[in-house]
Coordinates of C-alpha atoms in Angstrom, one line a residue:
M1 CA 5.4 3.7 26.6
E2 CA 5.6 1.8 23.3
K3 CA 2.6 3.8 22.0
N4 CA 4.5 7.1 22.7
K5 CA 7.5 5.7 21.0
I6 CA 5.6 5.0 17.8
V7 CA 4.0 8.5 17.8
T8 CA 7.4 10.1 18.4
L9 CA 8.8 8.3 15.3
Q10 CA 5.9 9.5 13.2
E11 CA 7.4 12.8 12.4
P12 CA 8.7 14.4 9.2
I13 CA 12.5 14.2 8.5
D14 CA 12.6 16.9 5.8
S15 CA 13.8 14.5 3.1
G16 CA 14.3 17.2 0.5
F17 CA 11.6 15.7 -1.8
D18 CA 8.0 16.7 -2.1
G19 CA 4.7 15.9 -3.8
A20 CA 6.1 16.7 -7.3
S21 CA 9.1 14.4 -6.9
T22 CA 9.1 11.4 -9.2
A23 CA 10.1 7.8 -8.6
A24 CA 13.0 8.2 -11.0
E25 CA 14.2 11.2 -9.0
V26 CA 14.1 9.5 -5.5
I27 CA 16.0 6.4 -6.8
K28 CA 18.6 8.4 -8.6
G29 CA 22.1 7.2 -7.7
I30 CA 21.0 4.1 -5.9
D31 CA 22.3 0.8 -7.3
L32 CA 20.0 -2.2 -6.8
S33 CA 22.2 -4.7 -8.7
G34 CA 21.7 -8.2 -7.2
K35 CA 18.6 -7.2 -5.3
V36 CA 15.3 -9.0 -5.6
A37 CA 12.0 -7.2 -5.4
I38 CA 8.3 -8.3 -5.6
V39 CA 5.7 -5.7 -6.6
T40 CA 2.1 -6.8 -6.5
G41 CA 0.1 -5.1 -9.2
G42 CA 3.4 -4.2 -10.8
Y43 CA 2.0 -4.2 -14.3
A44 CA -0.4 -1.2 -14.3
G45 CA -0.5 2.3 -13.0
I46 CA 1.9 3.3 -10.3
G47 CA 2.9 -0.4 -9.9
L48 CA 4.2 -0.5 -13.4
E49 CA 6.2 2.7 -12.9
T50 CA 7.5 1.2 -9.6
T51 CA 8.6 -2.0 -11.5
R52 CA 10.2 0.1 -14.2
V53 CA 12.4 2.3 -11.9
L54 CA 13.5 -0.7 -9.7
S55 CA 14.5 -2.6 -12.8
H56 CA 16.4 0.4 -14.2
A57 CA 18.3 0.6 -10.9
G58 CA 19.4 -3.0 -11.4
A59 CA 16.9 -5.0 -9.4
T60 CA 15.3 -8.2 -10.5
V61 CA 11.5 -7.6 -10.1
I62 CA 9.0 -10.4 -9.8
V63 CA 5.5 -9.2 -10.7
P64 CA 2.6 -11.3 -9.4
A65 CA -0.3 -10.9 -11.8
R66 CA -4.0 -11.9 -11.8
D67 CA -4.0 -11.2 -15.6
T68 CA -0.7 -12.6 -16.9
E69 CA -1.4 -11.7 -20.5
K70 CA -2.0 -8.1 -19.6
A71 CA 1.2 -8.2 -17.5
T72 CA 3.2 -9.6 -20.3
R73 CA 2.1 -6.9 -22.7
A74 CA 2.7 -4.1 -20.2
L75 CA 6.1 -5.3 -19.1
T76 CA 7.6 -6.1 -22.5
G77 CA 11.0 -4.4 -22.8
I78 CA 11.7 -4.0 -19.1
A79 CA 14.8 -5.9 -18.0
R80 CA 15.0 -8.5 -15.3
V81 CA 11.2 -8.9 -14.8
E82 CA 9.5 -12.2 -14.0
I83 CA 5.8 -12.7 -14.1
S84 CA 4.0 -15.2 -11.9
P85 CA 0.2 -15.9 -11.4
L86 CA -1.4 -14.5 -8.3
D87 CA -4.9 -13.7 -7.2
L88 CA -5.0 -12.0 -3.8
M89 CA -8.6 -13.0 -3.3
D90 CA -7.7 -16.7 -3.6
P91 CA -5.7 -18.1 -0.6
L92 CA -4.6 -21.1 -2.6
A93 CA -3.2 -18.9 -5.3
V94 CA -1.3 -16.9 -2.7
D95 CA 0.3 -20.0 -1.3
A96 CA 1.2 -21.3 -4.7
F97 CA 3.0 -18.0 -5.6
A98 CA 4.8 -18.0 -2.2
D99 CA 5.8 -21.7 -2.6
K100 CA 7.2 -21.1 -6.1
F101 CA 9.3 -18.1 -4.9
L102 CA 10.6 -19.8 -1.8
A103 CA 11.6 -22.8 -3.8
S104 CA 14.0 -20.6 -5.7
E105 CA 15.8 -20.0 -2.4
R106 CA 16.4 -16.4 -3.3
P107 CA 16.4 -13.6 -0.7
L108 CA 13.7 -11.0 -1.0
H109 CA 15.1 -7.5 -0.4
I110 CA 12.0 -5.5 -1.3
L111 CA 8.3 -6.4 -1.1
I112 CA 5.9 -3.7 -2.3
N113 CA 2.3 -4.6 -1.6
N114 CA 0.9 -2.3 -4.3
A115 CA -2.1 -4.1 -5.7
G116 CA -5.5 -3.1 -4.5
T117 CA -9.2 -2.4 -5.2
M118 CA -11.2 0.7 -4.4
A119 CA -14.9 1.4 -3.8
N120 CA -16.2 -1.7 -5.5
P121 CA -19.7 -3.1 -5.0
F122 CA -20.2 -5.5 -2.2
T123 CA -18.5 -8.8 -3.0
L124 CA -16.9 -11.6 -1.0
D125 CA -13.7 -13.5 -1.5
K126 CA -13.5 -17.3 -1.6
R127 CA -13.5 -17.4 2.2
G128 CA -16.6 -15.2 2.5
Y129 CA -14.6 -12.1 3.5
E130 CA -15.5 -8.6 2.3
S131 CA -13.5 -8.1 -0.9
Q132 CA -11.7 -4.7 -0.2
F133 CA -10.5 -5.9 3.2
A134 CA -9.6 -9.3 1.7
T135 CA -7.7 -7.9 -1.3
N136 CA -6.1 -4.9 0.2
H137 CA -5.2 -6.4 3.6
L138 CA -5.7 -10.1 4.1
G139 CA -4.2 -11.2 0.7
H140 CA -1.1 -9.1 1.3
F141 CA -0.9 -10.3 4.9
Q142 CA -0.9 -13.9 3.9
L143 CA 1.6 -13.2 1.1
T144 CA 4.0 -11.4 3.4
V145 CA 3.9 -13.9 6.2
R146 CA 4.4 -16.8 3.7
L147 CA 7.4 -15.0 2.2
W148 CA 9.0 -14.3 5.6
P149 CA 11.9 -16.8 5.2
A150 CA 12.9 -15.0 2.0
L151 CA 12.7 -11.6 3.7
R152 CA 14.9 -12.9 6.6
R153 CA 17.4 -14.3 4.0
A154 CA 17.9 -10.8 2.7
N155 CA 19.6 -9.6 5.9
G156 CA 18.0 -6.3 5.5
A157 CA 14.6 -6.2 3.8
R158 CA 11.9 -3.6 3.4
V159 CA 8.1 -4.1 3.1
V160 CA 6.0 -1.3 1.7
A161 CA 2.2 -1.3 2.2
L162 CA 0.2 0.9 -0.2
S163 CA -2.3 2.6 2.0
S164 CA -4.1 5.9 1.4
W165 CA -5.2 9.2 2.9
G166 CA -8.6 7.4 2.5
H167 CA -7.8 5.7 5.8
R168 CA -9.5 8.7 7.3
Y169 CA -12.9 7.3 6.2
S170 CA -12.8 4.6 8.8
P171 CA -10.8 2.8 11.5
V172 CA -10.8 -1.0 11.5
V173 CA -14.2 -2.0 12.8
F174 CA -13.2 -5.2 14.5
E175 CA -16.8 -6.0 15.5
D176 CA -18.0 -6.1 11.9
L177 CA -15.1 -6.4 9.4
H178 CA -17.3 -7.8 6.7
F179 CA -20.4 -5.7 6.9
Q180 CA -22.6 -8.4 8.3
Q181 CA -24.2 -6.2 10.9
R182 CA -24.4 -2.9 9.0
A183 CA -25.2 -1.7 5.5
Y184 CA -22.3 -1.9 3.1
D185 CA -20.7 1.4 2.3
R186 CA -18.0 1.1 -0.3
W187 CA -16.0 4.1 1.0
L188 CA -16.2 2.9 4.6
A189 CA -15.0 -0.5 3.4
Y190 CA -12.1 1.2 1.5
G191 CA -11.2 3.3 4.5
Q192 CA -11.1 0.3 6.8
S193 CA -8.9 -1.6 4.4
K194 CA -6.5 1.3 4.1
T195 CA -6.3 1.7 7.9
A196 CA -5.5 -2.0 8.0
N197 CA -2.6 -1.4 5.7
V198 CA -1.1 1.1 8.1
L199 CA -1.7 -1.0 11.2
F200 CA -0.1 -4.0 9.3
A201 CA 3.1 -2.0 8.7
V202 CA 3.2 -0.9 12.3
E203 CA 3.0 -4.5 13.7
L204 CA 5.1 -6.0 10.9
D205 CA 7.9 -3.6 11.7
R206 CA 7.7 -4.4 15.4
R207 CA 7.9 -8.1 14.7
G208 CA 10.6 -7.9 12.0
R209 CA 13.0 -5.2 13.1
E210 CA 15.3 -7.6 15.0
E211 CA 15.6 -9.7 11.9
G212 CA 16.4 -6.7 9.7
I213 CA 12.9 -6.5 8.2
R214 CA 11.4 -3.0 8.3
A215 CA 8.0 -1.9 7.1
F216 CA 6.4 1.3 5.9
A217 CA 2.9 2.4 4.9
V218 CA 2.4 4.9 2.0
H219 CA -0.1 7.4 0.7
P220 CA 0.8 7.7 -3.0
G221 CA -1.5 10.7 -3.6
S222 CA -4.6 10.9 -5.8
I223 CA -3.7 9.4 -9.2
A224 CA -6.8 9.2 -11.3
D225 CA -5.2 7.8 -14.5
T226 CA -5.0 4.2 -13.2
D227 CA -7.2 1.1 -13.1
L228 CA -8.1 1.9 -9.5
K229 CA -10.9 4.2 -10.7
R230 CA -12.7 1.4 -12.5
Y231 CA -15.6 1.5 -10.1
M232 CA -16.1 5.2 -10.3
S233 CA -18.3 6.9 -13.0
Q234 CA -17.2 9.8 -15.0
E235 CA -19.6 12.0 -13.1
E236 CA -18.1 10.8 -9.8
L237 CA -14.6 11.6 -11.1
Q238 CA -15.6 15.1 -12.2
K239 CA -17.3 15.6 -8.8
A240 CA -14.1 14.5 -7.1
G241 CA -12.2 17.2 -9.0
V242 CA -9.7 15.0 -10.8
F243 CA -11.2 15.4 -14.2
D244 CA -12.7 18.6 -15.7
Q245 CA -15.9 18.9 -17.6
D246 CA -14.2 18.0 -20.8
G247 CA -12.8 14.8 -19.3
K248 CA -9.2 16.2 -19.1
L249 CA -7.1 15.1 -16.1
I250 CA -6.4 17.8 -13.5
L251 CA -2.9 17.7 -12.0
D252 CA -1.7 19.6 -8.9
P253 CA 0.9 17.9 -6.8
S254 CA 0.6 20.6 -4.1
R255 CA -2.9 19.1 -3.4
Q256 CA -1.5 15.5 -4.0
I257 CA -3.3 15.2 -7.4
K258 CA -0.4 13.5 -9.1
T259 CA 1.0 11.9 -12.3
I260 CA 1.7 8.2 -12.2
E261 CA 5.5 9.0 -12.0
Q262 CA 4.9 11.2 -8.9
G263 CA 2.5 8.7 -7.4
A264 CA 5.1 5.9 -7.4
A265 CA 7.7 8.1 -5.8
T266 CA 6.8 7.6 -2.1
S267 CA 6.7 3.8 -2.2
V268 CA 10.0 3.7 -4.1
W269 CA 11.5 6.1 -1.6
C270 CA 10.4 3.9 1.3
A271 CA 11.8 0.8 -0.4
V272 CA 15.3 2.1 -1.2
S273 CA 16.1 5.4 0.5
P274 CA 19.1 5.5 2.8
Q275 CA 17.4 8.3 4.7
L276 CA 15.2 5.7 6.3
E277 CA 18.0 3.4 7.5
G278 CA 17.2 2.1 10.9
M279 CA 13.6 3.4 10.8
G280 CA 10.2 1.7 10.1
G281 CA 6.7 1.3 11.3
V282 CA 5.7 4.7 9.9
Y283 CA 3.2 6.1 7.5
C284 CA 4.6 8.3 4.7
E285 CA 3.5 10.7 2.0
N286 CA 5.2 13.0 -0.5
C287 CA 8.5 11.2 0.1
D288 CA 8.6 12.0 3.8
I289 CA 7.2 10.7 7.1
S290 CA 3.8 12.1 7.8
P291 CA 2.8 14.1 10.9
V292 CA 0.1 12.8 13.1
T293 CA -3.3 14.6 12.7
T294 CA -6.7 14.4 14.3
E295 CA -8.6 16.3 11.7
D296 CA -9.1 16.4 7.9
K297 CA -7.0 19.4 7.0
T298 CA -7.6 19.0 3.3
R299 CA -10.8 21.1 3.7
G300 CA -12.2 19.8 0.4
G301 CA -14.0 16.7 1.4
N302 CA -14.0 14.3 -1.5
D303 CA -13.4 17.1 -4.1
V304 CA -9.7 17.1 -4.3
S305 CA -9.6 20.2 -6.5
K306 CA -10.8 22.2 -3.4
R307 CA -8.1 20.9 -1.1
A308 CA -5.9 23.5 0.5
P309 CA -2.3 23.1 -0.6
A310 CA -0.4 21.1 2.1
K311 CA 3.0 19.5 2.4
A312 CA 1.3 16.6 4.2
F313 CA -2.2 15.6 5.1
G314 CA -1.0 13.4 8.0
V315 CA -2.1 10.1 9.6
F316 CA -4.9 9.6 12.1
P317 CA -3.8 8.2 15.5
Y318 CA -6.0 5.1 15.2
A319 CA -4.1 4.0 12.1
I320 CA -0.8 3.9 14.0
D321 CA -2.1 2.6 17.4
P322 CA 0.2 -0.3 18.4
A323 CA -2.6 -2.0 20.4
A324 CA -4.9 -2.0 17.4
A325 CA -2.0 -3.1 15.2
A326 CA -1.3 -6.1 17.4
R327 CA -5.0 -7.0 17.5
L328 CA -5.3 -6.8 13.8
W329 CA -2.3 -9.1 13.3
E330 CA -3.7 -11.7 15.6
L331 CA -7.1 -11.5 13.9
S332 CA -5.5 -11.8 10.5
E333 CA -3.7 -14.9 11.6
E334 CA -7.0 -16.4 12.6
L335 CA -8.8 -15.3 9.3
T336 CA -6.0 -16.6 7.0
G337 CA -4.7 -19.5 9.1
V338 CA -1.1 -18.2 8.4
R339 CA 1.3 -17.5 11.2
L340 CA 5.0 -16.6 11.4

């Protein structure tokens, strides 16, 4: 019955926004004065734009940064921003960041788990875990659970997990999370980590809703002009259809090939929109809740320029399955040693 309930909630609400909407547009008229937000990776790409619009709306934004010098340069001139060291691949660094924030005794109204890595070569974190799963999921899992007292203190908090349409590449392979029994495939690893982001939001919302903590997973779109492409060659980017033969960026929000301002819109919408009041545990794209799908309707494979225009690509059932979400949560507790 609970599974059916989750699927029923996973339906578009016709928000009035679309793939071309920007973060500044979806936050227009919303006053975040006195609110506190944390945006991981909030000093580059869509994370930087997210930090900018939250600050402009009045929020104090804490930006955890692996490279604090780069963060300082990027965030200069943005009001109410605090920078604090954090490496999601290092559990001690995650604990240190959380301890510092909790010591301030501030509430945490918005947590946007935006940082991530994509399609990198096979590497392990300090615990011996596959790096994409460790960075994109486990690091953020540990951070969120450690910050739970501050989320409760907000008396109404939202957690946004940056996932991707790339979740279609792979479910979470519980029997071989770290590619110890199969050949490493960087896209399967990325897909697994992005599915984990969705499942995390599903179970987090179930556990937090009675305490006023709601969670959402987000597909921001294909935004090529960010650091996320660092492990892709120019040839791969051209083959993917996001750059032309002259190296010029291709943009088409109807196919979810977006600008940075458009790419930040859905996570900001999930973090602040009154349209989502009383809702959570859903996967969103183009500033709306996504429909459930069982097939890749983009019909373009990895070449985004060949995608058919679509209001939404959808979310695969295995990414919102509550049984898998609960299993992943329990396994993540074991892998990180962190529990509510």
